[in-house]
PDB file of C-alpha atoms in Angstrom:
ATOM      1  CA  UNK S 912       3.892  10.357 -15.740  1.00 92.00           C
ATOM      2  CA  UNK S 913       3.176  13.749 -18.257  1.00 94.00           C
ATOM      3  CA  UNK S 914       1.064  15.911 -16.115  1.00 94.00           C
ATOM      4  CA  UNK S 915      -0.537  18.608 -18.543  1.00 96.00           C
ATOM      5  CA  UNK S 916       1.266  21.588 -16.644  1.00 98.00           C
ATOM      6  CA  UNK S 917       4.184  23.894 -17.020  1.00 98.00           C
ATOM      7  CA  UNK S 918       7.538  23.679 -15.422  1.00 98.00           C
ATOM      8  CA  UNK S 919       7.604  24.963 -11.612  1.00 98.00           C
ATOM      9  CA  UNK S 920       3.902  25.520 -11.786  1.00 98.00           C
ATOM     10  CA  UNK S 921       2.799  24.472  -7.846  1.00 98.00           C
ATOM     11  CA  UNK S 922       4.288  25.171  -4.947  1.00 98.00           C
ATOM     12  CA  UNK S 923       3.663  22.361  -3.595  1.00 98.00           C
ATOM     13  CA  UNK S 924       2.050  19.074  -4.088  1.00 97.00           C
ATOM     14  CA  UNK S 925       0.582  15.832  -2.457  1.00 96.00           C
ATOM     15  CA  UNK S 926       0.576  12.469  -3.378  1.00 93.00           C
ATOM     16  CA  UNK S 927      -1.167   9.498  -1.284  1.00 90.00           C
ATOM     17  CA  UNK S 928      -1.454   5.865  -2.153  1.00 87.00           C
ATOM     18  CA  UNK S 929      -0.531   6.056  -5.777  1.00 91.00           C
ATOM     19  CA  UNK S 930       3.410   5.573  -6.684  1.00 91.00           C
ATOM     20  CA  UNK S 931       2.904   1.451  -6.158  1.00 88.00           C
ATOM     21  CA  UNK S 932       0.418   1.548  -8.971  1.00 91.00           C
ATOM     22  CA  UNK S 933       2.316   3.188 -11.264  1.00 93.00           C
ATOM     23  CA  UNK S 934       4.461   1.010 -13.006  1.00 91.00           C
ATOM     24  CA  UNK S 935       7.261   3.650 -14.136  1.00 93.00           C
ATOM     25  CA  UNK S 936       6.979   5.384 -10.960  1.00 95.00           C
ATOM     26  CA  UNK S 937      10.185   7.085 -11.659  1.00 95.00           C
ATOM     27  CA  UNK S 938       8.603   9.068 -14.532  1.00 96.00           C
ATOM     28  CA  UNK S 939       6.043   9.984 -12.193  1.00 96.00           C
ATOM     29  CA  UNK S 940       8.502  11.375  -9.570  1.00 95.00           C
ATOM     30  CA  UNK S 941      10.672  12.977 -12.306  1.00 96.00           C
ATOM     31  CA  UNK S 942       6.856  14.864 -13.314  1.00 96.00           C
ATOM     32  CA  UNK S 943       6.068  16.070  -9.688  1.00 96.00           C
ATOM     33  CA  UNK S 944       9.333  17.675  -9.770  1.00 96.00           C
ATOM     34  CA  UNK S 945       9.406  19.023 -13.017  1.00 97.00           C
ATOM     35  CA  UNK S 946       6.154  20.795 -12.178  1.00 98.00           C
ATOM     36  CA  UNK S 947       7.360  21.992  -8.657  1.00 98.00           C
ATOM     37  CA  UNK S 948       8.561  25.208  -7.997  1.00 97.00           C
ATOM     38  CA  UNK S 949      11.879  26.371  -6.773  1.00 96.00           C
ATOM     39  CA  UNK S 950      11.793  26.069  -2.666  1.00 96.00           C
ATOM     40  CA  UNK S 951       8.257  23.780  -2.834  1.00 97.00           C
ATOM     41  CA  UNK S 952       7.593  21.046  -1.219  1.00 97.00           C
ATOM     42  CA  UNK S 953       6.287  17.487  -1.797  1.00 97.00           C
ATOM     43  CA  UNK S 954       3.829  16.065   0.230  1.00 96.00           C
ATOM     44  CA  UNK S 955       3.275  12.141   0.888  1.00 94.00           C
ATOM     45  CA  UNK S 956       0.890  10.517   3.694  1.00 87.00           C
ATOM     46  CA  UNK S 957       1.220   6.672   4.398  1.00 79.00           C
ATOM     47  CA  UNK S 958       0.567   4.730   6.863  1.00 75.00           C
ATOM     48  CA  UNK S 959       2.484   1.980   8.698  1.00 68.00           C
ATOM     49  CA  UNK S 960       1.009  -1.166   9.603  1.00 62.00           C
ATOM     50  CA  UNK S 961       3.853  -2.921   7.814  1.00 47.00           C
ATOM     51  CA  UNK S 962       7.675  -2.557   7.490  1.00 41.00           C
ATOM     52  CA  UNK S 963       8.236   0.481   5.458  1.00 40.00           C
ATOM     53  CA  UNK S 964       8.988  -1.756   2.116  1.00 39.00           C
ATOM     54  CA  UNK S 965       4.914  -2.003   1.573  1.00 38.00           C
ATOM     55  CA  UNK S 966       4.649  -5.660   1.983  1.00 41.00           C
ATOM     56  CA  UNK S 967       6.749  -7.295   4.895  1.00 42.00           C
ATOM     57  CA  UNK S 968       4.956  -8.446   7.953  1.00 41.00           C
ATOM     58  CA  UNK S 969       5.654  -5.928  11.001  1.00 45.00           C
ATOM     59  CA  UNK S 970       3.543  -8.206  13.179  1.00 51.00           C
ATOM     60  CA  UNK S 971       1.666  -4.899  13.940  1.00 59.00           C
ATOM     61  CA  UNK S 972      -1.885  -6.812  12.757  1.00 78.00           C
ATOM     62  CA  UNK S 973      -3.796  -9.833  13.336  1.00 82.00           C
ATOM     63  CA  UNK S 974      -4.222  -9.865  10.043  1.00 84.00           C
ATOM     64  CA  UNK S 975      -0.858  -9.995   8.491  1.00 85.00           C
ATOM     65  CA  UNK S 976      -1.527 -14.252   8.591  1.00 90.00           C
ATOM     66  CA  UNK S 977      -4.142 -13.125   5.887  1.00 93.00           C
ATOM     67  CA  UNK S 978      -1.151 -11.350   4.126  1.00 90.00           C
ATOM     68  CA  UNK S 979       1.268 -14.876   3.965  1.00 92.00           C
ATOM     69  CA  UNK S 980      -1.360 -16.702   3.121  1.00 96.00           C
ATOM     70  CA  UNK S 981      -2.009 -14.929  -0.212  1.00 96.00           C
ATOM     71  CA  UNK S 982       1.654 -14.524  -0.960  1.00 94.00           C
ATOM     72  CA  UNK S 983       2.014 -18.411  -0.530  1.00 96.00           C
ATOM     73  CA  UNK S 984      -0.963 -19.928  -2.546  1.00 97.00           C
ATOM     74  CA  UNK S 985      -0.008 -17.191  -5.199  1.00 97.00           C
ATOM     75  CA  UNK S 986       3.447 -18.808  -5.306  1.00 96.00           C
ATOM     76  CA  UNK S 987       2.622 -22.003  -5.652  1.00 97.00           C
ATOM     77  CA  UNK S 988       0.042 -21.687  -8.070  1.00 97.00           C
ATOM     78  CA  UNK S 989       3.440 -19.546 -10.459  1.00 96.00           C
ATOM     79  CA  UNK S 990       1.733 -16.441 -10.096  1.00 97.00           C
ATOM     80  CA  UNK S 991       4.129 -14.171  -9.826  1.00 92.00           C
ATOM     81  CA  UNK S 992       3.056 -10.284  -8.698  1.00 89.00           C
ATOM     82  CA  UNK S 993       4.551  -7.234 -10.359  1.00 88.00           C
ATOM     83  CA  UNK S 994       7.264  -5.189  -8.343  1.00 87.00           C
ATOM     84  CA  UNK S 995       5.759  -2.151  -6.735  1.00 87.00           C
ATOM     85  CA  UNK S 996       7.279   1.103  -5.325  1.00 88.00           C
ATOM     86  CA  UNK S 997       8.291   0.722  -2.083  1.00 87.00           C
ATOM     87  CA  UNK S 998       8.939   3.216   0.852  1.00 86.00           C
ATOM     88  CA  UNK S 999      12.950   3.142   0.826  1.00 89.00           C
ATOM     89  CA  UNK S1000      12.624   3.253  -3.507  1.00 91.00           C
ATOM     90  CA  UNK S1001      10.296   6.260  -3.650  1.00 92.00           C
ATOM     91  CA  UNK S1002      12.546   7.872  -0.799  1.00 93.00           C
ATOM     92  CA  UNK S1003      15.496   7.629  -2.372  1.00 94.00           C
ATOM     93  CA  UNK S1004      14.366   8.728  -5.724  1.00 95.00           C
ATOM     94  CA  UNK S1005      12.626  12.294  -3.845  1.00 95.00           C
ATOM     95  CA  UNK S1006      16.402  12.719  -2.462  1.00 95.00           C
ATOM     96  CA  UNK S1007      18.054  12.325  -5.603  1.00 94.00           C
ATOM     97  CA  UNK S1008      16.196  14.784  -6.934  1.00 93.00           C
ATOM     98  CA  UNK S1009      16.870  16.809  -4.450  1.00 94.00           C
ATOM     99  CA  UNK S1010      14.678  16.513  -1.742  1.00 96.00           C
ATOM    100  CA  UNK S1011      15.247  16.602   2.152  1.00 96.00           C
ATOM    101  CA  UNK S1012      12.850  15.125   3.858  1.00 95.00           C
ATOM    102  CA  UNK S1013      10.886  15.662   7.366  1.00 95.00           C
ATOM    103  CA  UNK S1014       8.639  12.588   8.846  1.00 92.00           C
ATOM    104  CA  UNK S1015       6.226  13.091  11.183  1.00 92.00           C
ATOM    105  CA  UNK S1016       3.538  10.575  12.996  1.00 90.00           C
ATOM    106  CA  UNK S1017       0.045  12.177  12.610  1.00 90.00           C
ATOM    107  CA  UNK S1018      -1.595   9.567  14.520  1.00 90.00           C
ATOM    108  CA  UNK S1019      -1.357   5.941  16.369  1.00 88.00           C
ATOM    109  CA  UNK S1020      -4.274   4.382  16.536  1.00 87.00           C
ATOM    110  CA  UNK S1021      -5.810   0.618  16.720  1.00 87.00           C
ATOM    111  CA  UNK S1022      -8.091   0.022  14.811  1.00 89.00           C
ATOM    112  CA  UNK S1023     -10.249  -3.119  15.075  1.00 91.00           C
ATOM    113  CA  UNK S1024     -12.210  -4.725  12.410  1.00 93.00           C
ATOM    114  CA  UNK S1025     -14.080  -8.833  11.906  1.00 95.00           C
ATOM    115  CA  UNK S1026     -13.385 -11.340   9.720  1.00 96.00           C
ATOM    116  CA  UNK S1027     -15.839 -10.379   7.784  1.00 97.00           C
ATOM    117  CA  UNK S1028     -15.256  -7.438   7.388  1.00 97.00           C
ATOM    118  CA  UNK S1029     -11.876  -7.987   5.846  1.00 95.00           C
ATOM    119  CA  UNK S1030     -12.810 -10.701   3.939  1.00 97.00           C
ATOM    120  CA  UNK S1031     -15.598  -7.956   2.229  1.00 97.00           C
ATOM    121  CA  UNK S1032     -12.671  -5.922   1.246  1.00 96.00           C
ATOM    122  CA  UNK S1033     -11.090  -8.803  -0.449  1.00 97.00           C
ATOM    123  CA  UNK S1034     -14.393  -9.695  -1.997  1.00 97.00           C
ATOM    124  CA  UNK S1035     -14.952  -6.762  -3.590  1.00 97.00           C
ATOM    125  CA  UNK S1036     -10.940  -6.170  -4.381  1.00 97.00           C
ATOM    126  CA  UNK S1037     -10.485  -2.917  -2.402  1.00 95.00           C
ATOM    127  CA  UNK S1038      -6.823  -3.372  -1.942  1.00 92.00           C
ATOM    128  CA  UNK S1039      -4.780  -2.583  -4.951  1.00 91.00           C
ATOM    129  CA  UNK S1040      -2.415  -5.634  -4.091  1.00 91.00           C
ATOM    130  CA  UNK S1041      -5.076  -8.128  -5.491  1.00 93.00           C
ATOM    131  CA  UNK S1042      -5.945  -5.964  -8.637  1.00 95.00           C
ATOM    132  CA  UNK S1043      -3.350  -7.658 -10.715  1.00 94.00           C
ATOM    133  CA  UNK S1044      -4.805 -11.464 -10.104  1.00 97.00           C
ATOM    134  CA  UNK S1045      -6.292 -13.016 -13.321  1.00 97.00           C
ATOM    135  CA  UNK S1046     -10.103 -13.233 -12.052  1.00 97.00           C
ATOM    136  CA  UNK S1047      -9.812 -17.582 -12.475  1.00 97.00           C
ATOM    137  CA  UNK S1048      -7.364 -17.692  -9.991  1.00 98.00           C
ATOM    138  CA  UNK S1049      -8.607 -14.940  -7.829  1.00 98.00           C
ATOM    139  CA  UNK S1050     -11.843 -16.726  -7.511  1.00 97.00           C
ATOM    140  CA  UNK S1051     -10.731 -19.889  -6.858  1.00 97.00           C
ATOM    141  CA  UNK S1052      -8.056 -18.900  -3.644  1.00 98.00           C
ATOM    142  CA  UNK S1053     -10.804 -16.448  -2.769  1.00 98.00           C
ATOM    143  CA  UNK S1054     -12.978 -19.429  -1.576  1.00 97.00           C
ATOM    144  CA  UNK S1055      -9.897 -21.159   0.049  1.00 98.00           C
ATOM    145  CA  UNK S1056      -9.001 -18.333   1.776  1.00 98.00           C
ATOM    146  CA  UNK S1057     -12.410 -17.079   2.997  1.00 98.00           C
ATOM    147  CA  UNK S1058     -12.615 -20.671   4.528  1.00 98.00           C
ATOM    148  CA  UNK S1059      -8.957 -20.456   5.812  1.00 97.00           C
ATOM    149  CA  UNK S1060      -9.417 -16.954   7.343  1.00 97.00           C
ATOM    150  CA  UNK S1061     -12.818 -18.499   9.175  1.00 97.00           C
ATOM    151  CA  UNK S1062     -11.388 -21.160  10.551  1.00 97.00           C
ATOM    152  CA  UNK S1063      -7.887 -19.355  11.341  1.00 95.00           C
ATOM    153  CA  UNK S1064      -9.447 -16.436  13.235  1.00 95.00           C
ATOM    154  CA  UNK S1065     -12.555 -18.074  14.970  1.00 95.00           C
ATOM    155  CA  UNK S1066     -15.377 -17.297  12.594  1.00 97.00           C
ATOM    156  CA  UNK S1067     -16.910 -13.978  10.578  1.00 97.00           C
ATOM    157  CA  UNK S1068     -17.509 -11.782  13.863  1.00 97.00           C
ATOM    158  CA  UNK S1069     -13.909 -12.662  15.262  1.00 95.00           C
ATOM    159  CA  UNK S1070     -12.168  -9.180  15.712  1.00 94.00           C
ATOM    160  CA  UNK S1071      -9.054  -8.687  14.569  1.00 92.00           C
ATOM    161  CA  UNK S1072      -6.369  -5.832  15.815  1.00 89.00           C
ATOM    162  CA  UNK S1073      -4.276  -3.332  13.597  1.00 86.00           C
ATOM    163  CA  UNK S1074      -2.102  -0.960  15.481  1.00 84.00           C
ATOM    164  CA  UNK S1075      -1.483   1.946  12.732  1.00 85.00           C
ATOM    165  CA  UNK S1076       0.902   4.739  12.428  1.00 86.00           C
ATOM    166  CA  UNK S1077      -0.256   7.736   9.593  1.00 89.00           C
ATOM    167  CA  UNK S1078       2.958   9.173   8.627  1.00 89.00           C
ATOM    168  CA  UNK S1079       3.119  12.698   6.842  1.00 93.00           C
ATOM    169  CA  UNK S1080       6.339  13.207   4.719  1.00 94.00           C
ATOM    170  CA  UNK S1081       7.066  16.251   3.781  1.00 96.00           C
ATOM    171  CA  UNK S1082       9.924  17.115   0.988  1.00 96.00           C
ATOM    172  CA  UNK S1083      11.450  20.529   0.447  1.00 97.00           C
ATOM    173  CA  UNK S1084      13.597  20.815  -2.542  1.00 95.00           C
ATOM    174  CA  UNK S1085      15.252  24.148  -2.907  1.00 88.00           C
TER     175      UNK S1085
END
C-alpha cells in the first residue's frame, strides 16, 4: 500500500494472487497507479475454477464439496472470515482509475489431483483462505474434515477433477 518508488516510475506492472490478502486493497490499487506511467499497463493473471467473486462454487471441481464444507463448520462454530477482494471489486476499482481492460484465456486445462493430495495442502495451510483460522479451531475441523473428505471422495488415492481457466488481464490506462 506505499511502494518505495516515484510517481509514473514503471511502465507497466504485474500483480498475481495478492489483492485478497491485502486488507485495504484499495490503497494498494491507488499505489500501482500512482507508480504507473502515463499509457502503461497493469497486468493481473488468475485463474478460474470458481465464479469470478473468488469463493462461489462454479461446479468446475470435484472438490468444491471440500469448499462448503469448510464454509459450513466455520459458520457454525461463529467463525466468521474476513471479506476479501474479489474479481468484480478489484475490476471495478482498475476502471475507476482509469483503466480499460482486455481478458484473455491463456490456457484450459484439467487438472487432476487425490485426496490426499489436497488434504496435504490443507495440512500444511497452502491456501491463503485458511490462514486466518485461529490454530484451535483449525485443528480440530482439520481432523473432521480429513475424515469427511475420505469418506466423501472414496479414500486418499481417489482422484479428483478441476477443469481450470488461467486468465491474463491486461489494463491500459492512458
Amino acid at each position: 500500500t506505499r511502494l518505495p518508488f516515484r510517481d509514473a516510475a514503471f511502465p507497466a506492472l504485474l500483480f498475481v494472487h495478492v489483492l485478497h490478502l491485502i486488507p485495504d486493497w484499495r490503497d494498494a490499487v491507488a499505489e500501482m497507479r500512482r507508480v504507473l506511467a502515463p499509457g502503461g499497463v497493469i497486468l493481473s493473471h488468475w485463474d478460474q475454477t470458481k465464479d469470478a467473486n473468488w469463493g462461489e462454487p462454479s461446479k468446475a471441481s470435484d472438490w468444491d464439496a471440500a469448499g462448503e464444507w469448510w464454509k459450513e463448520a466455520l459458520q457454525d462454530r461463529g467463525f466468521q472470515r474476513r471479506k476479501r477482494a474479489n474479481i468484480p471489486d478489484i475490476d471495478e476499482a482498475l476502471a475507476g482509475a482509469g483503466g480499460e481492460t482486455r481478458l484473455m484465456t491463456i490456457d484450459r486445462r484439467e487438472e487432476l489431483s487425490t485426496v490426499e493430495e489436497e488434504l496435504d495442502l490443507i495440512r500444511n495451510r497452502i491456501h491463503s483462505w485458511n490462514w486466518e483460522i485461529p490454530d484451535d479451531l483449525y485443528a480440530e475441523l482439520l481432523r473432521q474434515h480429513e475424515k469427511w473428505a475420505l469418506e466423501h471422495f472414496g479414500g486418499p488415492q481417489a482422484t479428483l477433477r478441476r477443469t481450470v481457466e488461467y486468465k491474463l488481464q491486461v489494463w491500459r490506462f492512458s
